[in-house]
XYZ file of C-alpha atoms in Angstrom:
573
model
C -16.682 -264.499 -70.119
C -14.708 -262.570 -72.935
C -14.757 -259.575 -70.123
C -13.338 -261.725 -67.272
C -10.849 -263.320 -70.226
C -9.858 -259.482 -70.968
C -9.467 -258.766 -67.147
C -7.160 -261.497 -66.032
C -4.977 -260.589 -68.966
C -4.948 -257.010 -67.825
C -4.055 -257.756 -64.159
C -1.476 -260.503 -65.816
C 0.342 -257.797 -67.753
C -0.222 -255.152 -64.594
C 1.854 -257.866 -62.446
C 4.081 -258.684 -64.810
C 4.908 -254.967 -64.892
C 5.053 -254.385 -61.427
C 7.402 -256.867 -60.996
C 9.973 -255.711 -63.980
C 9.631 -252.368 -61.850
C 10.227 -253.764 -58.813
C 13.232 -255.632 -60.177
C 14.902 -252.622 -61.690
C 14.406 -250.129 -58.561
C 16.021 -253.088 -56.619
C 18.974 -252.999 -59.222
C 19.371 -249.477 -59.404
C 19.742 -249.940 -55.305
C 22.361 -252.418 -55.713
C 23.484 -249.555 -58.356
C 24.050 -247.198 -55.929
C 25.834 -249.594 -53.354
C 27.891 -251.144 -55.643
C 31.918 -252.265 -54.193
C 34.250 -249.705 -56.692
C 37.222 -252.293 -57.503
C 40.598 -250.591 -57.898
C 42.405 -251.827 -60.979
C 45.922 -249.960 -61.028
C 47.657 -247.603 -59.204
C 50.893 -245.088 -59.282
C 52.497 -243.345 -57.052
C 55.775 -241.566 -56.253
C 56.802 -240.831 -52.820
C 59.553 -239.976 -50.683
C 62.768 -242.461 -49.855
C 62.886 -243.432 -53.932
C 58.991 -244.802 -54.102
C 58.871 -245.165 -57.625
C 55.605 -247.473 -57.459
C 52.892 -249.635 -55.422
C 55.940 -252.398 -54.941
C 58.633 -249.633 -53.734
C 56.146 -248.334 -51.167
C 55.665 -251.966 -49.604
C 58.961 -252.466 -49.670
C 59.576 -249.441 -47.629
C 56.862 -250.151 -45.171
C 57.201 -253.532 -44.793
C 60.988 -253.112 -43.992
C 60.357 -250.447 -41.483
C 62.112 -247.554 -44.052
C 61.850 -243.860 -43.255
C 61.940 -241.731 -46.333
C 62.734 -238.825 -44.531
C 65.713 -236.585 -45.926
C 67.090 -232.914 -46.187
C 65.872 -230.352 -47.943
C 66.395 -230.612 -52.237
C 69.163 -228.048 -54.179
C 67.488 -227.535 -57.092
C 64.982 -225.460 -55.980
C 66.293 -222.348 -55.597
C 65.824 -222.103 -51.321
C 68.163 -220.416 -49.943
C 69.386 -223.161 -47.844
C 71.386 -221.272 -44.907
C 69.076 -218.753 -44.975
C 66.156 -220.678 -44.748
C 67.412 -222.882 -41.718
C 67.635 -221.257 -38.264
C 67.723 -224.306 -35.172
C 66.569 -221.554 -32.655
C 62.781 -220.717 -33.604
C 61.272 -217.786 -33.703
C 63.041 -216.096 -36.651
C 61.109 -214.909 -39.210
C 61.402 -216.244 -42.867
C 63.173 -219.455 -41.179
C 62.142 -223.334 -40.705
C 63.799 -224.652 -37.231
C 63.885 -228.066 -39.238
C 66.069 -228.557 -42.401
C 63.887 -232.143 -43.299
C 61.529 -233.517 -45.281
C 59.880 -236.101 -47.730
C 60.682 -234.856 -50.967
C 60.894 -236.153 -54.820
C 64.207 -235.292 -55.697
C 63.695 -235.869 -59.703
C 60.207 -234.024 -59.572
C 61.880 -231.460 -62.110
C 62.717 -234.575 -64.464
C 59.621 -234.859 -66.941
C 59.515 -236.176 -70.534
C 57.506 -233.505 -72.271
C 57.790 -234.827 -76.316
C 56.003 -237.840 -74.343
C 52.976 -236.111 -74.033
C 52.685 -233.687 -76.965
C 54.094 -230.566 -75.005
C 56.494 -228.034 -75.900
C 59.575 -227.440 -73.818
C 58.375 -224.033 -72.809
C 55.292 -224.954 -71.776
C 56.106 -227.643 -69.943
C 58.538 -225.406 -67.812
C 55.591 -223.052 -66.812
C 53.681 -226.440 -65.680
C 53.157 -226.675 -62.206
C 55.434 -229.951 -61.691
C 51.990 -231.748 -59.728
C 50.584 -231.209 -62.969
C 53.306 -233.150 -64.628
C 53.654 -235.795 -62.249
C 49.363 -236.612 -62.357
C 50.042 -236.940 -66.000
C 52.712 -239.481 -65.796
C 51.418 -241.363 -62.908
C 47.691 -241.377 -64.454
C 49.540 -242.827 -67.361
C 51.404 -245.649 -65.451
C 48.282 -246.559 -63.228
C 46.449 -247.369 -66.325
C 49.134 -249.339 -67.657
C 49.271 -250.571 -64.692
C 45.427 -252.042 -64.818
C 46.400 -253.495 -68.252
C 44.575 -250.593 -70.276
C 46.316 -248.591 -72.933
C 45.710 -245.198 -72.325
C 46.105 -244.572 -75.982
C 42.308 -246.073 -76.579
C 40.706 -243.938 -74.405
C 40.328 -241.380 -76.763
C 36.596 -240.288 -76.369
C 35.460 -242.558 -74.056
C 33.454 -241.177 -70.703
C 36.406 -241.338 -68.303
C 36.461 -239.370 -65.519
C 39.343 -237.387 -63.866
C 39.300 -236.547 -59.855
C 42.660 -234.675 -58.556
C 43.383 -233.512 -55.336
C 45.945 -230.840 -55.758
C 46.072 -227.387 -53.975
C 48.544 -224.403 -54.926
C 52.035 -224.519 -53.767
C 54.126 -221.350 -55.326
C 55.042 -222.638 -58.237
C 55.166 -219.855 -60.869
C 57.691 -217.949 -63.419
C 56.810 -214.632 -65.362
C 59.172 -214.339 -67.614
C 58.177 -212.839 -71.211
C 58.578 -215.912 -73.107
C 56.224 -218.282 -70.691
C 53.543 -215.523 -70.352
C 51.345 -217.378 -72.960
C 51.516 -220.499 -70.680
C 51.752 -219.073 -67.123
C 47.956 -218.777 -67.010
C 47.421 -222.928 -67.589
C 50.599 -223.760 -65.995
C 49.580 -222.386 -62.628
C 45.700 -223.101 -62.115
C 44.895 -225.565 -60.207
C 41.801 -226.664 -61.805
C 43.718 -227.407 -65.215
C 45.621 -230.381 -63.022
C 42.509 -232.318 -63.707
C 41.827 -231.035 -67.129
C 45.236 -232.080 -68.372
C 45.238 -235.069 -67.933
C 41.810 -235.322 -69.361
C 42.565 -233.397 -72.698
C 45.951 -235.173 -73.100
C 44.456 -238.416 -72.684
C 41.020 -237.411 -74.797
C 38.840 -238.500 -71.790
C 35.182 -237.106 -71.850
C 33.962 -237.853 -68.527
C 34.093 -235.391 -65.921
C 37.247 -233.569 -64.863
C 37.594 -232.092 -61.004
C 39.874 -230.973 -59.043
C 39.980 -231.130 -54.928
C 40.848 -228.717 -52.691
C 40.004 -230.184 -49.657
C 43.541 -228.898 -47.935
C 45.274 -232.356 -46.488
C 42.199 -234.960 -47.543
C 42.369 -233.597 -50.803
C 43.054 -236.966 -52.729
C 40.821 -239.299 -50.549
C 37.884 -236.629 -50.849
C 38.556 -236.922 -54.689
C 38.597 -241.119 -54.819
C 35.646 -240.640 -53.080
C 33.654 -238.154 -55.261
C 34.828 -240.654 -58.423
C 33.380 -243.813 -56.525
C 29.949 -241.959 -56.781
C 30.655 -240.747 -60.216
C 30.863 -244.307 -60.812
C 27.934 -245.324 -59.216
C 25.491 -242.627 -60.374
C 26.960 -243.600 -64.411
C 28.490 -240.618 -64.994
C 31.582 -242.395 -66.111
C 33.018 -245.946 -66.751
C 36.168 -245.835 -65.541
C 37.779 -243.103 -63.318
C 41.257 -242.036 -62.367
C 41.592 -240.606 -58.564
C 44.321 -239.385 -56.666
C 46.259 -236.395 -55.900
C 49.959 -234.690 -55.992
C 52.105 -232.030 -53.605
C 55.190 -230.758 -54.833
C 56.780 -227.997 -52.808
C 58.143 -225.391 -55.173
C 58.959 -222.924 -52.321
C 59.860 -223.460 -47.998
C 57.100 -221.871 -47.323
C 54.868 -224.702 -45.006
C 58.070 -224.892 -43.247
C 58.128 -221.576 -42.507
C 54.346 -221.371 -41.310
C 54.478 -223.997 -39.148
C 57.661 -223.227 -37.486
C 55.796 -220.179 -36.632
C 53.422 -222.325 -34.916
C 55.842 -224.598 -33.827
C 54.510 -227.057 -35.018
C 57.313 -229.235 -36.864
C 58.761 -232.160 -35.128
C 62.409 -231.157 -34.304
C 63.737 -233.834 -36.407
C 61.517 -234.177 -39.084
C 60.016 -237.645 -38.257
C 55.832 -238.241 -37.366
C 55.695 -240.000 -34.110
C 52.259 -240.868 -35.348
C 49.680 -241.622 -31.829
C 53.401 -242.119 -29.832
C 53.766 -240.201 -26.297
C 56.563 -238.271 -27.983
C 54.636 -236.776 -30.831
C 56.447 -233.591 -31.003
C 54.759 -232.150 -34.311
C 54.152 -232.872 -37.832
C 56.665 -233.567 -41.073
C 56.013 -232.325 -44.717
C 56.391 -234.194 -47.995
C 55.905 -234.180 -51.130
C 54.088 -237.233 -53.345
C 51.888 -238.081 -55.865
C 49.395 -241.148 -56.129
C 46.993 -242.543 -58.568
C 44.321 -245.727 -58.558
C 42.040 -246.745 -61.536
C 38.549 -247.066 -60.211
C 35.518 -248.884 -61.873
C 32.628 -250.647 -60.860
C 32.793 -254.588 -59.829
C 31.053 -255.784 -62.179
C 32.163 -253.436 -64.614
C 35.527 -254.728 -63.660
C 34.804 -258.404 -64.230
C 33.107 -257.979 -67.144
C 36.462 -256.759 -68.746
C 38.563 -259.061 -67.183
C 40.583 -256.393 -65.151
C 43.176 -257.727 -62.224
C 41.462 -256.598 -59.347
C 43.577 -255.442 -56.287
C 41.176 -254.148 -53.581
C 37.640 -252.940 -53.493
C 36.083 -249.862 -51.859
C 33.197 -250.748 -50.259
C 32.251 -247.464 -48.788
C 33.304 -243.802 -47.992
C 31.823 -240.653 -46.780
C 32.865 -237.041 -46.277
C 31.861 -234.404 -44.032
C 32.757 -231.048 -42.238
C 34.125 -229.714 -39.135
C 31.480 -226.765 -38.343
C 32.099 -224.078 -36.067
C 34.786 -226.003 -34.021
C 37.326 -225.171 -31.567
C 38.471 -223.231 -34.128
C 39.295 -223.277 -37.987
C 42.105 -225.258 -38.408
C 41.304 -227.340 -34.847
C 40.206 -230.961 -35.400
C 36.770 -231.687 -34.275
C 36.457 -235.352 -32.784
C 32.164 -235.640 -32.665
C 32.710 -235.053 -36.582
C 35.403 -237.554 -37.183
C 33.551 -239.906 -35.479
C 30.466 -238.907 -37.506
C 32.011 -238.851 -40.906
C 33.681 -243.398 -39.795
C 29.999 -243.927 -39.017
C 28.645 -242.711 -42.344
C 31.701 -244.785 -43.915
C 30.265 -247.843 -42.135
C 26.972 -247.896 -43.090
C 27.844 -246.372 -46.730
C 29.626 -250.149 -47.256
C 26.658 -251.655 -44.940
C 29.055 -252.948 -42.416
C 29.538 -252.746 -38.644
C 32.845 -251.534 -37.148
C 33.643 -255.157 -35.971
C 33.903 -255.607 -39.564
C 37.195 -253.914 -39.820
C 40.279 -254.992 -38.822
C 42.658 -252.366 -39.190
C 42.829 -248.274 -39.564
C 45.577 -246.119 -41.874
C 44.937 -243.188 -39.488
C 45.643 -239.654 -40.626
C 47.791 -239.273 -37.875
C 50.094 -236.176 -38.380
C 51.960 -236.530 -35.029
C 50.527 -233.361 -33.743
C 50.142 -232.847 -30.072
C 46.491 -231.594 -30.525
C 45.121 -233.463 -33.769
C 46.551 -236.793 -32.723
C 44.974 -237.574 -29.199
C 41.505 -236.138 -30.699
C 41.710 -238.840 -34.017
C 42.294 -241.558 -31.825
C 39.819 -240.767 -29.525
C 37.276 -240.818 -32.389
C 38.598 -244.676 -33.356
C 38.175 -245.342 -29.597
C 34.868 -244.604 -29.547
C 33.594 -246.078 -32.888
C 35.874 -248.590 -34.067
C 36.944 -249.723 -30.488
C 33.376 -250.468 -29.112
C 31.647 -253.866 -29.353
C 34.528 -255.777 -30.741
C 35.447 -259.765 -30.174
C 37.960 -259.811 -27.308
C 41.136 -261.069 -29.528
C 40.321 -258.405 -32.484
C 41.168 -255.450 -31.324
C 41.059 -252.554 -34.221
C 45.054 -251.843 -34.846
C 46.061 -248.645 -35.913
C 48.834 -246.992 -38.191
C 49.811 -244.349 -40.121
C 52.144 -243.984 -43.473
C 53.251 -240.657 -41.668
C 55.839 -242.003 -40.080
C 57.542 -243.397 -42.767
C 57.366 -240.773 -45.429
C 55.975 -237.691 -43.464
C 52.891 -235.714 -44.429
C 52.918 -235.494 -48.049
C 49.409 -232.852 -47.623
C 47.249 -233.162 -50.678
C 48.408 -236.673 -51.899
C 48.538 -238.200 -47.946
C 44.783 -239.851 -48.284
C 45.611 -241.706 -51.673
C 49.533 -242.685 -50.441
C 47.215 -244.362 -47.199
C 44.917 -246.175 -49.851
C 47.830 -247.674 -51.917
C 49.815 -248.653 -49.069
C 46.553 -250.677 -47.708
C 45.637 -252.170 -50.869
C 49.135 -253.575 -50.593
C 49.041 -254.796 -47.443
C 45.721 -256.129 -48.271
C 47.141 -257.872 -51.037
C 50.032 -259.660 -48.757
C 48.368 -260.017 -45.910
C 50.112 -258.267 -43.532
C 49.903 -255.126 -41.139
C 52.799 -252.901 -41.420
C 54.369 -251.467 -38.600
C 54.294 -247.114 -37.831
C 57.601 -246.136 -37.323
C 58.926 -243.588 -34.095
C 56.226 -244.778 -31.465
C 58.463 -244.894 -28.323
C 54.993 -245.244 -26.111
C 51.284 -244.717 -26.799
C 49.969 -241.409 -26.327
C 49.307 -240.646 -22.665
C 46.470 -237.913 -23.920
C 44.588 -240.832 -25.249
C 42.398 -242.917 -22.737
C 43.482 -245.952 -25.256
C 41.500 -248.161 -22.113
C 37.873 -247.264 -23.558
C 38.006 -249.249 -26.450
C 39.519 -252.147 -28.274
C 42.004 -250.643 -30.345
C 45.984 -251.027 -30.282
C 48.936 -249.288 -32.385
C 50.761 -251.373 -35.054
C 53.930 -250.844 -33.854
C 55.425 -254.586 -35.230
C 54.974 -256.093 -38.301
C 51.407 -258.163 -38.055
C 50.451 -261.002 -39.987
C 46.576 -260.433 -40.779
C 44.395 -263.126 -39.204
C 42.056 -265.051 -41.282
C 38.905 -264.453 -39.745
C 36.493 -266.146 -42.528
C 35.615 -263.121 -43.759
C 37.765 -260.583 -46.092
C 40.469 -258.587 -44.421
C 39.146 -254.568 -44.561
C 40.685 -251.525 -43.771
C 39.700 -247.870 -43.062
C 41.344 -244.775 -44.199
C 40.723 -241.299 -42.895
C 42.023 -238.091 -44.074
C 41.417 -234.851 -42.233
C 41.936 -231.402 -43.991
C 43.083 -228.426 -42.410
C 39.926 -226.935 -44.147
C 38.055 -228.948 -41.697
C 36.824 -231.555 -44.337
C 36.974 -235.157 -43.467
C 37.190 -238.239 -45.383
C 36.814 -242.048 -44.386
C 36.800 -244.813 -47.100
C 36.851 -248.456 -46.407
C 38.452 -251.133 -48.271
C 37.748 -254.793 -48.497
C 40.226 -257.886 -49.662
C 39.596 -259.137 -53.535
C 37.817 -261.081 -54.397
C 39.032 -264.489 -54.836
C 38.522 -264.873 -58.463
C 41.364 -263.423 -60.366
C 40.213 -261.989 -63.738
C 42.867 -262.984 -66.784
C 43.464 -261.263 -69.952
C 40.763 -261.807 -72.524
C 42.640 -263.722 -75.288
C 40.659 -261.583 -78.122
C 43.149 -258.619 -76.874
C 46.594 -260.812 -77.587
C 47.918 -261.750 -80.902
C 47.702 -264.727 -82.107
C 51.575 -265.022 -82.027
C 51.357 -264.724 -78.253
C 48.972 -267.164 -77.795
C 49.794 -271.106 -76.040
C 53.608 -269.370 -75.883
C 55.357 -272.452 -73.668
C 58.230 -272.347 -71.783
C 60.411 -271.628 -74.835
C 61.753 -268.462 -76.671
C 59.318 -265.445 -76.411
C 59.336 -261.611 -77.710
C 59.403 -258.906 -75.370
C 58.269 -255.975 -77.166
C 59.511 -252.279 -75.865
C 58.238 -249.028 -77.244
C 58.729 -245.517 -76.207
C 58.346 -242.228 -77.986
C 61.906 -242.046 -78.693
C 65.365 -243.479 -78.523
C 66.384 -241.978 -75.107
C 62.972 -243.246 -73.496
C 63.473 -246.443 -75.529
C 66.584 -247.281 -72.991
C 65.206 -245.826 -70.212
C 62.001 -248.241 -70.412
C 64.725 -251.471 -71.364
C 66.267 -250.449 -67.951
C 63.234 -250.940 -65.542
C 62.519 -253.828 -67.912
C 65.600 -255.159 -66.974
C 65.560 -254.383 -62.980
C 61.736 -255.656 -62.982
C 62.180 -259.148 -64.779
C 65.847 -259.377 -62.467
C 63.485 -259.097 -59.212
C 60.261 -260.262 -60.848
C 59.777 -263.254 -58.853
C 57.873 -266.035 -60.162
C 56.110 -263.738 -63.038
C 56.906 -265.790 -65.894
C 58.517 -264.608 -68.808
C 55.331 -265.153 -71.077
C 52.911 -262.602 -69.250
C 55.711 -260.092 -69.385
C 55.698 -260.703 -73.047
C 51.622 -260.729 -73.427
C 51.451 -257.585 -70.764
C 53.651 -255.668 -73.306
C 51.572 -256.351 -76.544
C 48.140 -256.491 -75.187
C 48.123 -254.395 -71.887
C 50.507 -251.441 -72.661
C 50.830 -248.482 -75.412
C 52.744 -249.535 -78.460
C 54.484 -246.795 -79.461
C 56.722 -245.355 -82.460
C 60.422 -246.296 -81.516
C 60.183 -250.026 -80.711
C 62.425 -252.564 -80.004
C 62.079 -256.500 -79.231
C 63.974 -259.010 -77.617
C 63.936 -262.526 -78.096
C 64.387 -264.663 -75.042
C 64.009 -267.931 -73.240
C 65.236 -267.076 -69.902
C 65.617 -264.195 -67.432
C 69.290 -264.022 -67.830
C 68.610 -263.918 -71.684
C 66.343 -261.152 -71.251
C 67.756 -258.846 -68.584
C 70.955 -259.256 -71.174
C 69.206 -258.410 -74.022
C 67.454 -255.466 -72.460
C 70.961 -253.922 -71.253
C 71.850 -253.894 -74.842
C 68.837 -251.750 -75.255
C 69.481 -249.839 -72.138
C 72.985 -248.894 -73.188
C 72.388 -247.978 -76.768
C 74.474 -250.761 -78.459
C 72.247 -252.025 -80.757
C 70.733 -249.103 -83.413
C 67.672 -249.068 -85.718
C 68.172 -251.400 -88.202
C 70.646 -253.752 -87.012
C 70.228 -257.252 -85.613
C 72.437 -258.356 -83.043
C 73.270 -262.104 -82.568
C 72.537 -263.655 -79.767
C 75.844 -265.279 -79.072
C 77.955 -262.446 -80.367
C 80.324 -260.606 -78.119
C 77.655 -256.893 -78.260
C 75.459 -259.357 -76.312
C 77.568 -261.792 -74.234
C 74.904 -263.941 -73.318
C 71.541 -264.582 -74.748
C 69.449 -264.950 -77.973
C 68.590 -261.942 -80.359
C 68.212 -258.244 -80.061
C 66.063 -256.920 -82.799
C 65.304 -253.456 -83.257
C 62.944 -251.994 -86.133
């Protein structure tokens, strides 16, 4: 009996451990699987995108951000410029997307000398500020990362950028590389998780969001910023591809459209916060979108190196697919890459056609668009400019229209599958299920990307009331403070001046989570400022005095005084 007593609590224990094992392999599983939610994002893009809000703005309007070439630049403008092609050293098209204020950059911000900053290659200055804003963005201080295991992806390739004069020579080294782009941010930031950067040619940025979603999963970080940045510093792609002929004569992607006549460079830069779901819950981050799967993959010996190869675009959507467990029915609409090449064009769609477009309910037809056509082909930052502008649409439910389609491709056999081109303004159906959309990226280097991205879900996280003060907390509809900070006086008014503009357009954001959002969800820093308010005319006055420097350290304004015209109290300390 005592044997039999010892055996049944032997096999007890044996079960008992089987089925802990069993429950943890099964978790790691659901590990590996897990939806990435995207918490904040950044950007700047061509036609004055300062942001996630300025991009739908432009796209939902039907904008084109498409503009002549910048001065500041040194190009030699007339020289560069020849209408008749075939001359070499010339572009046959004097357009672009570009940033015009990509030379502006706030170096004391970040700890960096004046010299070195001017041997920076500007994409490394512009993932710096936009990592910085995209984390504000998700309500997360950068400043209190220090240390932490968060993880840097940036897409960025070289672009001519470069000075060798005697007094940068101790900085050109840094400056140029492009693997420092990722490292930068990292080390200014004091982020221990791994740093990469992508070159991947034009799916640069999407290869890199996807390489962070399975740093994510795998634990090799708890929070990642992904994204990716061109700046032009010389003519040069417009040169090459005039060569090639390969520019559309005036400048604009006629993304999929029968008169695709070539493609249209840009510049950009984007950024989104990535971490886990669950992860993301568990904090109580604002969740915009989720990425429910993605997959990468190569080209091969195709029709030749820089030749799009359809049988691998459609194999890299199918990987995507069953990476989020979903069939293509699932998804609604596509952000293609679509350059508005004759070649690349007809071949991407084809791919859609023959994945997407199979097997579909009668009234869902996949639709198709592309970003292209509003800002033009902004190369190493195009895959992330696709994901922000989805997660937005996701967010308001619509499906933008692509700009310049005067027909549907004729090269495309668009009658051997289900899928149409956005070429209106669509409200997005409710189907029962969440709205999801695909984004592909294609590299000249052959190297595709797909990613697909799902609705949010329908519980909105809050801010946890530990990380608010006291003084903020059960704030009614009376007078609040709206703290300001900046690194000095100059950014101090510069910051009171979007402050202003924001809270003048913000909607129906009240005035209290402006106020709690600047205490608890942004970087207090050394020059600060607060104004007391009870309205939004109070506070877009009060801010102006900020914003034009008439109130000083030290000095209390009243409210009702003739400095202020209208409103309660500036106070600056």
């Amino acid at each position: 009996m005592a044997d039999e007593s010892k055996l049944r609590d032997y096999l007890k224990r044996t079960l008992a451990e089987a089925r802990r094992s069993h429950q943890r392999v099964l978790e790691l599983e659901a590990e590996k699987s897990e939806p990435i939610a995207v918490v904040g994002m950044a950007c700047r893009l061509p036609g004055g995108v300062a942001g996630p809000e300025d991009l739908w703005r432009l796209v939902s309007e039907g904008r084109d951000g498409m503009s002549g070439f910048p001065s500041d630049r040194g190009w030699d403008l007339e020289g560069v410029f020849d209408s008749a092609p075939g001359r070499t050293g010339t572009s046959y098209v004097p357009r672009g997307g570009f940033l015009y204020d990509a030379a502006e950059f706030d170096a004391g911000f970040f700890g960096i000398s004046p010299r070195e900053a001017l041997a920076m290659d500007p994409q490394q200055r512009l993932l710096l500020e936009t990592s910085w804003e995209a984390l504000e963005q998700a309500g997360i201080d950068p400043g209190t990362l220090k240390g932490q295991e968060v993880a840097v992806f940036s897409g960025v390739y070289e672009q001519g950028y470069g000075f060798s004069t005697a007094e940068l020579e101790g900085f050109i080294g840094t400056g140029a590389m492009t693997s420092v782009a990722s490292g930068r941010v990292s080390y200014v930031l004091g982020l221990e998780g791994p740093a990469v950067t992508v070159d991947a040619a034009c799916s640069s940025s999407l290869v890199a969001i996807h390489l962070a979603a399975q740093a994510l999963r795998q634990g090799e970080c708890s929070l990642a910023l992904a994204g990716g940045a061109t700046v032009m510093a010389t003519p040069g792609a417009f040169v090459a591809f005039s060569r090639h002929g390969g520019l559309a004569v005036d400048g604009r992607i006629k993304a999929f459209s029968d008169a695709a006549d070539g493609t249209g460079w840009a510049e950009g830069v984007g950024v989104v916060v990535l971490e886990r779901l669950s992860q993301a819950r568990r904090r109580g981050h604002r969740i915009l979108a989720v990425i429910r799967g993605s997959a990468v993959n190569q080209d091969g010996a195709s029709n030749g190196l820089t030749a799009p190869n359809g049988p691998s675009q459609q194999q890299v959507i199918r990987k995507a697919l069953a990476n989020a467990g979903l069939s293509p029915a699932d998804v609604d609409v596509v952000e293609g890459h679509g350059t508005g090449t004759v070649l690349g064009d007809p071949i991407e769609a084809q791919a859609l056609i023959a994945t997407y477009g199979q097997d579909r309910p009668e009234d869902r037809p996949l639709w198709l668009g592309s970003l292209k056509s509003n800002i033009g082909h902004t190369q190493a930052a195009a895959g992330v400019a696709g994901v922000i502008k989805m997660v937005q649409a996701l967010r308001y439910g619509v499906m933008p229209p692509t700009l310049h389609v005067d027909a549907p491709s004729t090269k495309v056999d668009w009658s051997a599958g289900a899928v149409e081109l956005l070429t209106e303004a669509r409200a997005w159906p409710d189907t029962g299920r969440p709205r999801r959309a695909g984004v592909s990226s294609f590299g000249v280097s052959g190297t595709n990307a797909h990613l697909i991205l799902e609705q949010a879900p329908h519980e909105q996280s809050v801010t946890p009331l530990e990380s608010v003060p006291e003084s903020m907390v059960d704030v009614g509809d009376g007078v609040v403070p709206l703290v300001v900070s900046a690194r000095s006086a100059g950014s101090l008014a510069g910051q009171a001046e979007r402050l202003a503009s924001f809270v003048e357009s913000g909607g129906k954001v009240p005035l209290t989570d402006v106020a709690v959002a600047l205490v608890a969800q942004r970087g207090v820093l050394s020059e600060r400022a607060v104004v007391v308010a009870g309205s939004r005319g109070e506070a877009v006055a009060g801010f102006g005095v900020l914003a034009r420097g008439d109130a000083h350290p030290g000095v209390v304004v009243g409210g009702l005084s003739s400095a202020v015209g209208v409103g309660r109290t500036v106070v600056v300390f």
